[in-house]
CSV table of C-alpha atoms in Angstrom, one decimal:
chain,number,residue,atom,x,y,z
A,19,MET,CA,49.0,36.6,-80.1
A,20,ARG,CA,51.0,35.5,-77.0
A,21,GLU,CA,50.3,38.9,-75.4
A,22,ARG,CA,46.6,38.6,-76.2
A,23,TYR,CA,46.5,35.1,-74.6
A,24,SER,CA,48.3,36.5,-71.5
A,25,LEU,CA,45.4,38.9,-71.1
A,26,THR,CA,43.0,36.0,-70.7
A,27,LEU,CA,45.2,34.9,-67.8
A,28,VAL,CA,45.7,38.3,-66.1
A,29,PRO,CA,43.4,40.8,-67.6
A,30,ASP,CA,44.3,44.5,-67.7
A,31,ALA,CA,41.1,45.6,-65.9
A,32,ALA,CA,40.1,48.8,-64.1
A,33,LEU,CA,41.7,48.6,-60.7
A,34,SER,CA,38.9,50.9,-59.3
A,35,ASP,CA,36.3,48.2,-60.0
A,36,THR,CA,35.5,46.5,-56.7
A,37,LEU,CA,35.1,43.0,-58.3
A,38,VAL,CA,38.5,43.3,-59.9
A,39,GLN,CA,40.0,44.4,-56.6
A,40,ARG,CA,38.4,41.4,-54.8
A,41,ARG,CA,39.9,39.0,-57.4
A,42,ILE,CA,43.3,40.6,-57.0
A,43,ASN,CA,43.0,40.4,-53.2
A,44,ALA,CA,42.0,36.7,-53.5
A,45,LEU,CA,45.0,36.1,-55.7
A,46,ASP,CA,47.3,37.8,-53.3
A,47,ASP,CA,45.8,35.8,-50.4
A,48,ALA,CA,46.6,32.6,-52.3
A,49,ALA,CA,50.1,33.7,-53.5
A,50,GLY,CA,51.4,35.0,-50.2
A,51,PRO,CA,51.3,31.7,-48.3
A,52,LEU,CA,52.6,29.8,-51.4
A,53,TRP,CA,55.5,32.1,-51.7
A,54,LYS,CA,56.3,31.9,-48.0
A,55,SER,CA,56.2,28.1,-48.0
A,56,LEU,CA,58.2,27.7,-51.2
A,57,ASN,CA,61.4,25.8,-50.4
A,58,LYS,CA,64.2,28.1,-51.6
A,59,ALA,CA,67.2,26.1,-50.3
A,60,PRO,CA,69.8,25.6,-53.0
A,61,ASP,CA,70.0,21.9,-52.3
A,62,ARG,CA,66.3,21.4,-52.1
A,63,GLY,CA,64.6,18.1,-52.8
A,64,TRP,CA,61.2,19.5,-53.2
A,65,LEU,CA,59.4,22.9,-53.8
A,66,TRP,CA,56.5,22.5,-51.4
A,67,GLU,CA,56.6,20.0,-48.6
A,68,GLU,CA,53.0,18.8,-49.4
A,69,ASN,CA,54.1,18.1,-53.0
A,70,LYS,CA,57.2,16.1,-52.4
A,71,ASP,CA,55.8,12.6,-53.0
A,72,THR,CA,57.2,11.3,-56.2
A,73,THR,CA,54.8,8.4,-56.6
A,74,VAL,CA,51.6,10.4,-57.1
A,75,SER,CA,51.7,12.5,-60.3
A,76,MET,CA,49.1,14.9,-58.9
A,77,MET,CA,51.9,16.1,-56.4
A,78,MET,CA,54.2,16.8,-59.3
A,79,GLY,CA,51.4,18.7,-61.0
A,80,GLY,CA,50.8,20.6,-57.8
A,81,ASN,CA,54.2,22.2,-58.1
A,82,PHE,CA,53.4,23.7,-61.5
A,83,ALA,CA,50.0,24.8,-60.4
A,84,LYS,CA,51.5,26.7,-57.4
A,85,LEU,CA,54.2,28.3,-59.6
A,86,ASN,CA,51.4,29.4,-62.0
A,87,THR,CA,49.6,31.1,-59.1
A,88,LEU,CA,52.8,32.9,-58.2
A,89,ALA,CA,53.3,33.9,-61.8
A,90,ALA,CA,49.8,35.3,-62.0
A,91,ALA,CA,50.3,37.4,-58.9
A,92,TYR,CA,53.7,38.6,-60.3
A,93,ARG,CA,52.0,39.7,-63.6
A,94,THR,CA,48.7,41.1,-62.2
A,95,LYS,CA,48.6,44.9,-62.0
A,96,GLY,CA,47.3,45.9,-58.6
A,97,SER,CA,48.7,42.8,-56.9
A,98,ARG,CA,51.1,43.5,-54.0
A,99,TYR,CA,53.5,41.1,-55.8
A,100,TYR,CA,53.2,42.8,-59.2
A,101,GLY,CA,56.7,43.0,-60.7
A,102,ASN,CA,58.4,41.9,-57.5
A,103,PRO,CA,62.0,41.0,-58.5
A,104,GLU,CA,62.4,38.5,-55.6
A,105,MET,CA,59.2,36.7,-56.6
A,106,LYS,CA,60.3,36.6,-60.2
A,107,ALA,CA,63.6,35.0,-59.2
A,108,ASP,CA,61.9,32.4,-57.1
A,109,ILE,CA,59.4,31.6,-59.9
A,110,LEU,CA,62.2,31.1,-62.4
A,111,ALA,CA,64.3,29.1,-60.0
A,112,GLY,CA,61.2,27.0,-59.1
A,113,LEU,CA,60.5,26.3,-62.8
A,114,ASP,CA,64.1,25.3,-63.4
A,115,TRP,CA,64.0,22.9,-60.4
A,116,ALA,CA,60.6,21.4,-61.3
A,117,ILE,CA,61.6,20.8,-64.9
A,118,ALA,CA,65.1,19.5,-64.0
A,119,ASN,CA,63.8,17.2,-61.3
A,120,ARG,CA,60.1,16.3,-61.9
A,121,TYR,CA,59.1,16.9,-65.5
A,122,ASN,CA,61.7,16.2,-68.3
A,123,PRO,CA,62.4,13.5,-70.8
A,124,SER,CA,64.7,11.5,-68.4
A,125,VAL,CA,61.8,11.1,-65.9
A,126,GLU,CA,59.8,8.0,-66.3
A,127,TRP,CA,56.1,8.8,-66.1
A,128,TYR,CA,54.2,7.3,-63.2
A,129,ASP,CA,50.7,7.2,-61.8
A,130,ASN,CA,48.0,9.1,-63.8
A,131,TRP,CA,48.7,9.9,-67.5
A,132,TRP,CA,46.4,13.0,-67.3
A,133,ASP,CA,48.9,14.9,-65.1
A,134,TRP,CA,51.7,14.3,-67.6
A,135,VAL,CA,49.8,14.9,-70.8
A,136,ILE,CA,47.2,17.5,-69.9
A,137,GLY,CA,47.4,18.8,-66.3
A,138,VAL,CA,51.1,19.9,-66.2
A,139,PRO,CA,51.2,21.2,-69.8
A,140,MET,CA,48.1,23.4,-69.1
A,141,THR,CA,49.5,25.1,-66.1
A,142,LEU,CA,53.1,25.1,-67.3
A,143,ASN,CA,52.1,26.7,-70.6
A,144,ASN,CA,50.2,29.4,-68.8
A,145,THR,CA,53.2,30.0,-66.5
A,146,LEU,CA,55.5,30.2,-69.5
A,147,VAL,CA,53.2,32.7,-71.3
A,148,LEU,CA,53.1,34.9,-68.1
A,149,MET,CA,56.9,34.7,-67.6
A,150,TYR,CA,57.9,34.6,-71.3
A,151,ASP,CA,59.8,37.9,-71.2
A,152,ASP,CA,61.9,36.7,-68.3
A,153,LEU,CA,62.7,33.2,-69.6
A,154,SER,CA,66.0,32.5,-71.2
A,155,PRO,CA,65.9,30.5,-74.5
A,156,GLU,CA,67.3,27.5,-72.6
A,157,GLN,CA,64.5,27.6,-70.0
A,158,LEU,CA,61.9,27.8,-72.7
A,159,ARG,CA,63.5,25.0,-74.7
A,160,ALA,CA,63.7,22.8,-71.6
A,161,ALA,CA,60.1,23.3,-70.7
A,162,LEU,CA,58.8,22.9,-74.3
A,163,GLY,CA,61.0,19.8,-74.7
A,164,ALA,CA,59.5,18.2,-71.6
A,165,MET,CA,56.0,18.9,-72.9
A,166,ASP,CA,56.9,17.5,-76.4
A,167,HIS,CA,58.2,14.3,-74.7
A,168,PHE,CA,55.1,13.6,-72.6
A,169,ALA,CA,52.5,15.0,-75.0
A,170,PRO,CA,54.2,14.9,-78.4
A,171,SER,CA,51.3,15.1,-80.8
A,172,PHE,CA,49.5,18.2,-81.9
A,173,ILE,CA,46.6,16.0,-82.8
A,174,VAL,CA,44.9,15.3,-79.5
A,175,PRO,CA,41.3,15.4,-78.2
A,176,ILE,CA,39.5,18.7,-78.2
A,177,TRP,CA,39.8,19.1,-74.4
A,178,ALA,CA,43.6,19.4,-74.9
A,179,GLU,CA,43.3,22.0,-77.6
A,180,ASN,CA,44.4,24.8,-75.2
A,181,VAL,CA,47.6,23.0,-74.3
A,182,ASN,CA,48.6,22.8,-78.0
A,183,ARG,CA,47.6,26.4,-78.9
A,184,SER,CA,49.6,27.9,-76.1
A,185,ARG,CA,52.6,25.7,-76.8
A,186,ILE,CA,52.4,26.9,-80.4
A,187,LEU,CA,52.2,30.5,-79.2
A,188,LEU,CA,55.4,30.0,-77.1
A,189,ARG,CA,57.2,28.8,-80.2
A,190,ASP,CA,55.9,31.6,-82.4
A,191,ASP,CA,54.8,28.8,-84.7
A,192,TRP,CA,52.3,30.7,-86.9
A,193,VAL,CA,51.9,27.9,-89.5
A,194,ASN,CA,50.7,25.4,-86.9
A,195,LEU,CA,48.7,28.0,-85.1
A,196,GLN,CA,46.6,28.5,-88.2
A,197,LEU,CA,45.8,24.8,-88.2
A,198,CYS,CA,44.2,25.2,-84.7
A,199,PHE,CA,41.4,27.4,-85.9
């Protein structure tokens, strides 16, 4: 199921199709500058300079959205970043940093609840699905634990259904997955 869901994020389409190629080019055009501007310093205090504000939750969410764009480029066949080991390492290190420093149970939520309960889980879940084969059990546990802390209930409004389904897929929780349909 997780693999099928990942195909909704990065379809395995005919690379000879001009529309597919345009989409891949657009993804590459977005991912390239993001990767270049990613703060890779070991003692970093932020991932992207424009997202370093810790009083506006949308900035915290922006980190996860950008990591998701990088993960999509890394997993998209035909992308110039497809399978790039340096990009993979930077995505995983970025996820580790963002979860350890911006989105975990020891962080007190601030500003807009939507970013904490819906926005970050949507993009983080998708990133985790795309990077699943490269994540350690500890990385997956930390990310899912953070989402469980900020959005603990599986019973949420219909617009959050995707967040819950993909979280269930990441846990291989087939019993709860059946309850979603």
